[in-house]
mmCIF file of C-alpha atoms in Angstrom:
data_model
loop_
_atom_site.group_PDB
_atom_site.id
_atom_site.type_symbol
_atom_site.label_atom_id
_atom_site.label_comp_id
_atom_site.label_asym_id
_atom_site.label_seq_id
_atom_site.Cartn_x
_atom_site.Cartn_y
_atom_site.Cartn_z
ATOM 1 C CA MET A 6 -8.876 -55.955 60.475
ATOM 2 C CA ILE A 7 -10.085 -54.320 57.098
ATOM 3 C CA ALA A 8 -9.002 -57.414 55.094
ATOM 4 C CA ASP A 9 -11.428 -59.417 57.363
ATOM 5 C CA GLY A 10 -14.333 -56.827 56.753
ATOM 6 C CA ILE A 11 -13.442 -57.207 52.844
ATOM 7 C CA THR A 12 -13.939 -61.119 53.306
ATOM 8 C CA ALA A 13 -17.473 -60.575 55.247
ATOM 9 C CA VAL A 14 -18.671 -58.376 52.590
ATOM 10 C CA ALA A 15 -17.337 -60.460 49.655
ATOM 11 C CA LEU A 16 -18.868 -63.951 51.361
ATOM 12 C CA TYR A 17 -21.799 -61.886 52.225
ATOM 13 C CA LEU A 18 -22.304 -60.690 48.099
ATOM 14 C CA ALA A 19 -21.155 -64.221 47.029
ATOM 15 C CA VAL A 20 -23.708 -66.249 49.311
ATOM 16 C CA ARG A 21 -26.402 -63.902 48.311
ATOM 17 C CA ASP A 22 -26.136 -64.203 44.545
ATOM 18 C CA TYR A 23 -25.662 -67.958 45.031
ATOM 19 C CA ASN A 24 -28.904 -68.278 47.206
ATOM 20 C CA LYS A 25 -30.765 -66.523 44.196
ATOM 21 C CA ILE A 26 -29.222 -68.763 41.728
ATOM 22 C CA MET A 27 -30.363 -71.979 43.484
ATOM 23 C CA PHE A 28 -33.854 -70.574 44.519
ATOM 24 C CA ARG A 29 -34.506 -70.148 40.751
ATOM 25 C CA LYS A 30 -33.314 -73.501 39.882
ATOM 26 C CA GLN A 31 -35.324 -75.053 42.493
ATOM 27 C CA LYS A 32 -38.371 -73.103 41.600
ATOM 28 C CA TYR A 33 -37.904 -74.265 37.915
ATOM 29 C CA ALA A 34 -37.568 -77.820 39.187
ATOM 30 C CA LEU A 35 -40.616 -77.847 41.219
ATOM 31 C CA GLU A 36 -42.799 -75.852 38.207
ATOM 32 C CA ALA A 37 -41.233 -78.819 35.936
ATOM 33 C CA ASP A 38 -42.137 -81.497 38.543
ATOM 34 C CA ARG A 39 -38.805 -83.211 38.052
ATOM 35 C CA TYR A 40 -38.606 -84.370 41.988
ATOM 36 C CA PRO A 41 -40.977 -86.599 44.095
ATOM 37 C CA HIS A 42 -43.858 -84.718 45.674
ATOM 38 C CA ASP A 43 -42.465 -85.717 49.326
ATOM 39 C CA VAL A 44 -39.071 -84.194 49.065
ATOM 40 C CA VAL A 45 -40.916 -80.379 49.156
ATOM 41 C CA GLU A 46 -39.861 -80.165 52.814
ATOM 42 C CA LEU A 47 -36.142 -80.459 51.664
ATOM 43 C CA PHE A 48 -36.594 -77.117 49.910
ATOM 44 C CA ARG A 49 -35.660 -73.750 51.636
ATOM 45 C CA THR A 50 -38.017 -71.305 51.196
ATOM 46 C CA PRO A 51 -37.112 -67.559 50.510
ATOM 47 C CA LYS A 52 -37.688 -66.614 54.152
ATOM 48 C CA GLU A 53 -35.297 -69.291 55.257
ATOM 49 C CA MET A 54 -32.729 -67.970 52.588
ATOM 50 C CA TYR A 55 -33.087 -64.637 53.083
ATOM 51 C CA TYR A 56 -30.846 -64.461 56.111
ATOM 52 C CA ILE A 57 -28.069 -66.573 55.411
ATOM 53 C CA PRO A 58 -25.982 -64.171 53.567
ATOM 54 C CA LEU A 59 -25.799 -61.952 56.587
ATOM 55 C CA LYS A 60 -25.142 -65.145 58.810
ATOM 56 C CA VAL A 61 -22.655 -66.043 56.821
ATOM 57 C CA ALA A 62 -20.656 -62.680 57.144
ATOM 58 C CA LEU A 63 -21.414 -62.326 60.977
ATOM 59 C CA PHE A 64 -20.279 -66.070 61.670
ATOM 60 C CA TYR A 65 -16.950 -65.109 59.767
ATOM 61 C CA LEU A 66 -16.428 -61.877 61.541
ATOM 62 C CA LEU A 67 -17.560 -63.360 65.040
ATOM 63 C CA ASN A 68 -15.680 -66.263 64.938
ATOM 64 C CA PRO A 69 -13.004 -66.651 67.439
ATOM 65 C CA PHE A 70 -10.505 -67.882 64.788
ATOM 66 C CA THR A 71 -10.973 -64.716 63.011
ATOM 67 C CA VAL A 72 -10.888 -62.842 66.150
ATOM 68 C CA LEU A 73 -7.246 -64.495 67.402
ATOM 69 C CA SER A 74 -6.053 -63.961 63.665
ATOM 70 C CA CYS A 75 -6.660 -60.052 63.937
ATOM 71 C CA VAL A 76 -5.019 -60.221 67.249
ATOM 72 C CA ALA A 77 -1.950 -62.086 66.245
ATOM 73 C CA LYS A 78 -1.901 -59.523 63.022
ATOM 74 C CA SER A 79 -1.477 -62.519 60.874
ATOM 75 C CA THR A 80 -1.750 -61.838 56.940
ATOM 76 C CA CYS A 81 -3.848 -64.615 56.563
ATOM 77 C CA GLY A 82 -6.503 -61.882 56.465
ATOM 78 C CA LEU A 83 -5.190 -60.775 53.224
ATOM 79 C CA ASN A 84 -5.233 -64.085 51.765
ATOM 80 C CA ASN A 85 -8.957 -65.081 52.906
ATOM 81 C CA ALA A 86 -9.874 -61.394 51.335
ATOM 82 C CA VAL A 87 -8.521 -62.564 47.831
ATOM 83 C CA ILE A 88 -10.257 -65.908 47.853
ATOM 84 C CA ALA A 89 -13.378 -64.514 48.988
ATOM 85 C CA LEU A 90 -13.060 -61.914 46.305
ATOM 86 C CA PHE A 91 -12.340 -64.872 43.801
ATOM 87 C CA ILE A 92 -15.596 -66.661 45.120
ATOM 88 C CA LEU A 93 -17.755 -63.594 44.758
ATOM 89 C CA CYS A 94 -16.089 -63.205 41.115
ATOM 90 C CA THR A 95 -16.721 -66.585 40.070
ATOM 91 C CA ILE A 96 -20.268 -66.480 41.079
ATOM 92 C CA LYS A 97 -20.896 -63.354 39.399
ATOM 93 C CA GLY A 98 -19.950 -65.066 36.423
ATOM 94 C CA SER A 99 -16.608 -62.602 35.687
ATOM 95 C CA ALA A 100 -14.474 -65.094 34.419
ATOM 96 C CA PHE A 101 -11.532 -62.780 33.713
ATOM 97 C CA LEU A 102 -11.817 -61.181 37.463
ATOM 98 C CA SER A 103 -11.922 -64.696 38.722
ATOM 99 C CA ALA A 104 -8.732 -65.853 37.246
ATOM 100 C CA ILE A 105 -6.969 -62.647 38.512
ATOM 101 C CA PHE A 106 -8.184 -63.528 42.096
ATOM 102 C CA LEU A 107 -7.368 -67.060 41.724
ATOM 103 C CA ALA A 108 -4.045 -65.792 40.200
ATOM 104 C CA LEU A 109 -3.168 -63.276 43.467
ATOM 105 C CA ALA A 110 -4.195 -66.313 45.866
ATOM 106 C CA THR A 111 -1.904 -69.108 44.180
ATOM 107 C CA TYR A 112 0.889 -66.137 44.010
ATOM 108 C CA GLN A 113 0.605 -65.585 48.031
ATOM 109 C CA SER A 114 -0.018 -69.498 48.847
ATOM 110 C CA ILE A 115 0.424 -72.392 46.060
ATOM 111 C CA TYR A 116 -2.577 -74.413 47.425
ATOM 112 C CA PRO A 117 -5.327 -72.419 45.880
ATOM 113 C CA LEU A 118 -4.351 -73.507 42.826
ATOM 114 C CA THR A 119 -6.756 -76.483 43.273
ATOM 115 C CA LEU A 120 -9.906 -74.098 43.246
ATOM 116 C CA PHE A 121 -9.493 -73.773 39.294
ATOM 117 C CA ALA A 122 -11.757 -76.897 38.942
ATOM 118 C CA PRO A 123 -14.707 -75.636 41.013
ATOM 119 C CA ALA A 124 -14.592 -72.510 39.418
ATOM 120 C CA LEU A 125 -14.354 -73.899 36.315
ATOM 121 C CA LEU A 126 -17.189 -76.200 36.583
ATOM 122 C CA PHE A 127 -19.160 -73.577 37.840
ATOM 123 C CA LEU A 128 -18.447 -70.776 35.137
ATOM 124 C CA VAL A 129 -19.352 -73.604 32.554
ATOM 125 C CA GLN A 130 -22.787 -74.556 34.229
ATOM 126 C CA ARG A 131 -23.581 -70.789 34.289
ATOM 127 C CA LEU A 132 -23.181 -70.363 30.552
ATOM 128 C CA TYR A 133 -25.505 -73.700 30.271
ATOM 129 C CA ILE A 134 -22.803 -75.667 28.662
ATOM 130 C CA PRO A 135 -22.609 -79.480 29.353
ATOM 131 C CA VAL A 136 -19.581 -80.673 31.481
ATOM 132 C CA SER A 137 -18.385 -83.233 29.244
ATOM 133 C CA LEU A 138 -14.981 -84.174 27.898
ATOM 134 C CA ARG A 139 -16.651 -84.302 24.678
ATOM 135 C CA SER A 140 -18.069 -80.923 24.457
ATOM 136 C CA PRO A 141 -16.019 -78.492 22.379
ATOM 137 C CA SER A 142 -17.516 -75.622 24.045
ATOM 138 C CA PHE A 143 -16.425 -77.092 27.462
ATOM 139 C CA TRP A 144 -12.398 -77.271 25.976
ATOM 140 C CA ILE A 145 -12.646 -73.556 24.565
ATOM 141 C CA LEU A 146 -14.005 -71.959 27.912
ATOM 142 C CA ALA A 147 -11.588 -74.427 29.803
ATOM 143 C CA VAL A 148 -8.737 -73.244 27.797
ATOM 144 C CA GLN A 149 -9.800 -69.288 28.001
ATOM 145 C CA TYR A 150 -9.983 -69.493 31.872
ATOM 146 C CA GLY A 151 -6.650 -71.473 32.029
ATOM 147 C CA VAL A 152 -5.073 -68.780 29.671
ATOM 148 C CA MET A 153 -6.476 -65.983 31.546
ATOM 149 C CA PHE A 154 -5.243 -67.514 34.916
ATOM 150 C CA LEU A 155 -1.896 -68.314 33.694
ATOM 151 C CA GLY A 156 -1.568 -65.446 32.149
ATOM 152 C CA SER A 157 -2.391 -63.336 35.498
ATOM 153 C CA LEU A 158 -0.060 -65.399 37.394
ATOM 154 C CA ALA A 159 2.973 -64.926 34.826
ATOM 155 C CA ILE A 160 2.543 -61.337 35.002
ATOM 156 C CA ILE A 161 2.131 -61.190 39.004
ATOM 157 C CA VAL A 162 5.581 -63.216 39.138
ATOM 158 C CA CYS A 163 7.220 -61.070 36.528
ATOM 159 C CA LEU A 164 6.220 -58.043 38.446
ATOM 160 C CA SER A 165 7.780 -59.521 41.762
ATOM 161 C CA PHE A 166 10.924 -60.200 39.422
ATOM 162 C CA PHE A 167 11.157 -56.724 38.319
ATOM 163 C CA LEU A 168 10.864 -55.061 41.732
ATOM 164 C CA LEU A 169 13.394 -57.293 43.341
ATOM 165 C CA SER A 170 15.650 -57.788 40.162
ATOM 166 C CA SER A 171 15.932 -61.370 41.467
ATOM 167 C CA TRP A 172 14.155 -65.098 41.517
ATOM 168 C CA ASP A 173 15.507 -65.816 45.016
ATOM 169 C CA PHE A 174 11.399 -65.399 45.949
ATOM 170 C CA ILE A 175 10.396 -68.230 44.439
ATOM 171 C CA PRO A 176 12.237 -70.796 46.768
ATOM 172 C CA SER A 177 11.768 -68.389 49.512
ATOM 173 C CA VAL A 178 8.006 -68.567 48.933
ATOM 174 C CA TYR A 179 7.025 -71.504 47.103
ATOM 175 C CA GLY A 180 10.108 -73.815 47.876
ATOM 176 C CA PHE A 181 9.392 -72.995 51.696
ATOM 177 C CA ILE A 182 5.712 -73.944 51.657
ATOM 178 C CA LEU A 183 6.955 -77.127 49.972
ATOM 179 C CA THR A 184 9.691 -78.212 51.557
ATOM 180 C CA VAL A 185 8.587 -77.387 54.966
ATOM 181 C CA PRO A 186 12.109 -76.364 56.470
ATOM 182 C CA ASP A 187 10.458 -74.451 59.631
ATOM 183 C CA LEU A 188 9.398 -77.104 62.289
ATOM 184 C CA THR A 189 7.790 -74.599 64.457
ATOM 185 C CA PRO A 190 5.024 -75.899 66.323
ATOM 186 C CA ASN A 191 1.525 -75.032 64.978
ATOM 187 C CA ILE A 192 -1.977 -76.478 64.297
ATOM 188 C CA GLY A 193 -0.714 -78.363 61.333
ATOM 189 C CA LEU A 194 0.135 -82.062 61.016
ATOM 190 C CA PHE A 195 3.723 -81.435 59.216
ATOM 191 C CA TRP A 196 5.997 -80.062 62.080
ATOM 192 C CA TYR A 197 6.087 -82.909 64.660
ATOM 193 C CA PHE A 198 6.061 -85.699 61.795
ATOM 194 C CA PHE A 199 9.255 -84.059 60.239
ATOM 195 C CA ALA A 200 10.690 -83.388 63.053
ATOM 196 C CA GLU A 201 11.093 -87.189 64.465
ATOM 197 C CA MET A 202 11.588 -88.049 60.526
ATOM 198 C CA PHE A 203 14.752 -89.691 59.333
ATOM 199 C CA GLU A 204 16.515 -87.513 56.836
ATOM 200 C CA HIS A 205 16.696 -90.164 54.089
ATOM 201 C CA PHE A 206 12.755 -90.518 54.308
ATOM 202 C CA ARG A 207 12.104 -86.714 54.275
ATOM 203 C CA LEU A 208 11.469 -86.246 50.691
ATOM 204 C CA PHE A 209 9.265 -89.207 50.117
ATOM 205 C CA PHE A 210 6.919 -88.096 52.979
ATOM 206 C CA LEU A 211 7.036 -84.611 51.631
ATOM 207 C CA CYS A 212 5.864 -85.909 48.557
ATOM 208 C CA VAL A 213 3.033 -88.001 50.596
ATOM 209 C CA PHE A 214 2.149 -85.178 52.927
ATOM 210 C CA GLN A 215 1.712 -82.223 50.100
ATOM 211 C CA ILE A 216 -0.165 -84.552 47.462
ATOM 212 C CA ASN A 217 -3.235 -84.582 49.904
ATOM 213 C CA VAL A 218 -4.329 -81.041 48.922
ATOM 214 C CA PHE A 219 -3.851 -81.788 45.371
ATOM 215 C CA PHE A 220 -5.097 -85.232 45.033
ATOM 216 C CA TYR A 221 -8.518 -85.124 46.274
ATOM 217 C CA ILE A 222 -9.519 -82.347 43.805
ATOM 218 C CA ILE A 223 -9.612 -85.242 41.232
ATOM 219 C CA PRO A 224 -12.428 -87.469 42.838
ATOM 220 C CA LEU A 225 -14.422 -84.588 44.540
ATOM 221 C CA SER A 226 -14.141 -82.946 41.241
ATOM 222 C CA ILE A 227 -15.907 -86.168 39.464
ATOM 223 C CA LYS A 228 -18.535 -86.689 42.314
ATOM 224 C CA LEU A 229 -19.634 -82.991 42.853
ATOM 225 C CA LYS A 230 -19.120 -81.623 39.037
ATOM 226 C CA GLU A 231 -23.140 -80.410 39.377
ATOM 227 C CA HIS A 232 -22.375 -78.822 42.489
ATOM 228 C CA PRO A 233 -19.310 -76.455 42.092
ATOM 229 C CA VAL A 234 -20.003 -74.169 45.181
ATOM 230 C CA PHE A 235 -19.915 -77.007 47.532
ATOM 231 C CA LEU A 236 -17.077 -78.347 45.928
ATOM 232 C CA MET A 237 -15.295 -75.148 46.316
ATOM 233 C CA PHE A 238 -16.331 -75.294 50.061
ATOM 234 C CA MET A 239 -14.756 -78.824 50.275
ATOM 235 C CA GLN A 240 -11.571 -77.969 48.729
ATOM 236 C CA ILE A 241 -11.185 -74.644 50.884
ATOM 237 C CA ALA A 242 -11.332 -76.934 54.012
ATOM 238 C CA ILE A 243 -9.069 -79.796 52.917
ATOM 239 C CA ILE A 244 -6.471 -76.993 52.345
ATOM 240 C CA SER A 245 -6.819 -75.332 55.462
ATOM 241 C CA ILE A 246 -6.152 -78.866 56.953
ATOM 242 C CA PHE A 247 -3.667 -80.266 55.088
ATOM 243 C CA LYS A 248 -1.360 -77.395 54.196
ATOM 244 C CA SER A 249 2.294 -77.271 56.010
ATOM 245 C CA TYR A 250 1.759 -73.905 57.827
ATOM 246 C CA PRO A 251 -2.023 -73.697 58.423
ATOM 247 C CA THR A 252 -3.631 -70.912 60.894
ATOM 248 C CA VAL A 253 -6.807 -70.285 62.659
ATOM 249 C CA GLY A 254 -7.771 -67.932 59.932
ATOM 250 C CA ASP A 255 -7.784 -70.458 57.452
ATOM 251 C CA ILE A 256 -10.539 -72.498 59.394
ATOM 252 C CA ALA A 257 -12.287 -69.567 59.883
ATOM 253 C CA LEU A 258 -12.684 -69.216 56.276
ATOM 254 C CA TYR A 259 -14.341 -72.404 55.448
ATOM 255 C CA MET A 260 -16.335 -72.393 58.700
ATOM 256 C CA ALA A 261 -17.906 -68.973 57.905
ATOM 257 C CA PHE A 262 -19.856 -71.224 54.763
ATOM 258 C CA LEU A 263 -21.521 -73.401 57.341
ATOM 259 C CA PRO A 264 -24.702 -71.503 57.782
ATOM 260 C CA ALA A 265 -24.997 -71.513 53.887
ATOM 261 C CA TRP A 266 -25.895 -75.209 54.191
ATOM 262 C CA SER A 267 -27.982 -75.115 57.125
ATOM 263 C CA HIS A 268 -30.398 -77.523 55.331
ATOM 264 C CA LEU A 269 -28.112 -80.264 55.601
ATOM 265 C CA TYR A 270 -28.358 -80.407 59.313
ATOM 266 C CA ARG A 271 -30.935 -82.886 59.632
ATOM 267 C CA PHE A 272 -28.636 -85.459 57.904
ATOM 268 C CA LEU A 273 -25.403 -84.616 59.920
ATOM 269 C CA ARG A 274 -24.562 -87.753 61.889
ATOM 270 C CA ASN A 275 -21.858 -86.549 64.265
ATOM 271 C CA ILE A 276 -22.182 -82.823 64.647
ATOM 272 C CA PHE A 277 -22.380 -82.828 68.342
ATOM 273 C CA LEU A 278 -19.314 -85.160 68.838
ATOM 274 C CA VAL A 279 -17.179 -82.999 66.179
ATOM 275 C CA SER A 280 -18.394 -79.694 67.724
ATOM 276 C CA CYS A 281 -16.953 -80.630 71.348
ATOM 277 C CA MET A 282 -13.635 -81.992 69.671
ATOM 278 C CA LEU A 283 -13.187 -78.691 68.294
ATOM 279 C CA LEU A 284 -14.498 -76.735 71.285
ATOM 280 C CA ILE A 285 -12.481 -78.748 73.891
ATOM 281 C CA CYS A 286 -8.957 -78.847 72.005
ATOM 282 C CA SER A 287 -9.618 -75.287 70.841
ATOM 283 C CA MET A 288 -9.247 -74.443 74.684
ATOM 284 C CA LEU A 289 -6.754 -76.893 75.163
ATOM 285 C CA PHE A 290 -4.158 -75.473 72.708
ATOM 286 C CA PRO A 291 -2.628 -72.637 74.949
ATOM 287 C CA VAL A 292 -3.156 -74.542 78.225
ATOM 288 C CA LEU A 293 -0.905 -77.451 76.814
ATOM 289 C CA TRP A 294 1.374 -74.838 74.961
ATOM 290 C CA HIS A 295 1.886 -73.008 78.445
ATOM 291 C CA LEU A 296 2.546 -76.354 80.281
ATOM 292 C CA TRP A 297 5.471 -77.361 77.641
ATOM 293 C CA ILE A 298 7.353 -74.158 76.885
ATOM 294 C CA PHE A 299 7.044 -72.113 80.108
ATOM 295 C CA ALA A 300 6.158 -74.251 83.036
ATOM 296 C CA GLY A 301 8.097 -77.380 81.804
ATOM 297 C CA SER A 302 5.505 -80.029 83.227
ATOM 298 C CA ALA A 303 4.395 -81.068 79.520
ATOM 299 C CA ASN A 304 6.207 -81.963 76.452
ATOM 300 C CA SER A 305 5.618 -82.003 72.462
ATOM 301 C CA ASN A 306 3.954 -85.213 72.768
ATOM 302 C CA PHE A 307 1.053 -83.615 74.824
ATOM 303 C CA TYR A 308 0.294 -80.690 72.301
ATOM 304 C CA TYR A 309 0.788 -82.733 69.128
ATOM 305 C CA ALA A 310 -1.665 -84.762 70.348
ATOM 306 C CA ILE A 311 -4.373 -82.126 70.519
ATOM 307 C CA THR A 312 -3.260 -81.170 67.476
ATOM 308 C CA LEU A 313 -4.096 -84.851 66.015
ATOM 309 C CA VAL A 314 -7.412 -84.453 67.609
ATOM 310 C CA PHE A 315 -8.445 -81.026 66.324
ATOM 311 C CA ASN A 316 -7.510 -82.259 62.755
ATOM 312 C CA VAL A 317 -9.202 -85.637 63.082
ATOM 313 C CA GLY A 318 -12.355 -83.305 64.043
ATOM 314 C CA GLN A 319 -11.881 -80.886 61.160
ATOM 315 C CA ILE A 320 -11.880 -84.534 58.677
ATOM 316 C CA LEU A 321 -15.301 -85.513 60.327
ATOM 317 C CA LEU A 322 -16.712 -82.008 60.101
ATOM 318 C CA VAL A 323 -16.129 -82.221 56.463
ATOM 319 C CA SER A 324 -17.018 -85.655 55.393
ATOM 320 C CA ASP A 325 -19.914 -85.354 57.721
ATOM 321 C CA TYR A 326 -21.278 -82.267 55.359
ATOM 322 C CA PHE A 327 -20.002 -84.308 52.301
ATOM 323 C CA TYR A 328 -22.349 -87.215 53.554
ATOM 324 C CA ALA A 329 -25.190 -85.005 54.198
ATOM 325 C CA TYR A 330 -25.169 -83.538 50.818
ATOM 326 C CA LEU A 331 -24.971 -86.615 48.945
ATOM 327 C CA ARG A 332 -27.606 -87.720 51.058
ATOM 328 C CA ARG A 333 -29.777 -84.895 50.487
ATOM 329 C CA GLU A 334 -29.411 -85.285 46.805
ATOM 330 C CA HIS A 335 -30.124 -88.760 47.042
ATOM 331 C CA HIS A 336 -33.525 -87.938 48.672
ATOM 332 C CA LEU A 337 -34.194 -85.311 46.079
ATOM 333 C CA THR A 338 -34.076 -88.105 43.180
ATOM 334 C CA HIS A 339 -35.690 -90.995 44.847
ATOM 335 C CA GLY A 340 -37.727 -89.521 47.507
ATOM 336 C CA LEU A 341 -37.468 -88.773 51.050
ATOM 337 C CA TYR A 342 -39.228 -91.558 52.433
ATOM 338 C CA LEU A 343 -37.639 -94.426 50.781
ATOM 339 C CA LYS A 344 -39.498 -97.806 50.708
ATOM 340 C CA LYS A 345 -38.414 -101.653 49.978
ATOM 341 C CA LYS A 346 -40.118 -103.895 47.419
ATOM 342 C CA ASP A 347 -42.513 -105.270 50.302
ATOM 343 C CA GLY A 348 -43.913 -101.976 51.164
ATOM 344 C CA SER A 349 -41.235 -101.736 54.453
ATOM 345 C CA GLU A 350 -39.075 -98.745 55.365
ATOM 346 C CA ALA A 351 -35.871 -99.082 53.501
ATOM 347 C CA THR A 352 -32.217 -97.981 55.376
ATOM 348 C CA LEU A 353 -30.213 -95.471 52.989
ATOM 349 C CA VAL A 354 -26.738 -96.816 52.767
ATOM 350 C CA LEU A 355 -24.146 -94.535 51.059
ATOM 351 C CA LYS A 356 -20.860 -96.229 49.536
#
């Protein structure tokens, strides 16, 4: 419970500082007349942005997934607190503390390693350094941040060795996450698939499944290099969906950021469908678990079917926000009301 409170406070402070930065950029853009005049309604006013940090904190604390994680006495709250502190330090511009908390998060679970890219992009842009592979300043900061991160991670791992006098914790922690030996049913995609998998195919499909978390950061970093905080949100969501042992606490962390993107609601296409999918699946999880494990009137196929639908709903939610963000950015550049050459209304199709 204390860890969740720390997470909520850190998210509140991070979103508050991020809103201040974005409002300054927005005000400067309007004063510089960089955007078409018909997109003023897409910008958020100070009154709209004032309560967003509080909404984010409450959205995390009052989320049923957070409550369930507390009831289950899960250690996921500690991981969420470390990631939230990492986000706060990154937005504050403290590269050293950001690297330390990122190392702590990676030490607990290897997947937060992918948050290195959005943190670096944000720190680079905060110092007004161009995001370019040809920029010496970019590479200097990247090397400095990388050294601080790897150094912190090495120190933490070595401290663990000195406490245990053994390296056995490495295969027990990271090997357990990557090789997925425990096939206990959960809300993830791994357990059923590898329970039915032939042993000689296991290594290949382990690589295919695990690469999902690490692969998407490359195209997303290229596409969202000017928007590192949204990239961070996308990557946290991808981690919670594709990690080998996901929990409902992981879902609560990225869902807490949804109020921060309230200005994207007008561009969302499937929000009602996705909300119904997630709500219904959340209610069916305990029902089908009881029917399978206790009543014996159902089997694992029923439970895994709901797991698939639940994860499809999460993917649709994340992709819908990604579409809405790109569409808003397109309108900010080309205007809100697009016209064809003949003067008729144009239809925007993003590919």
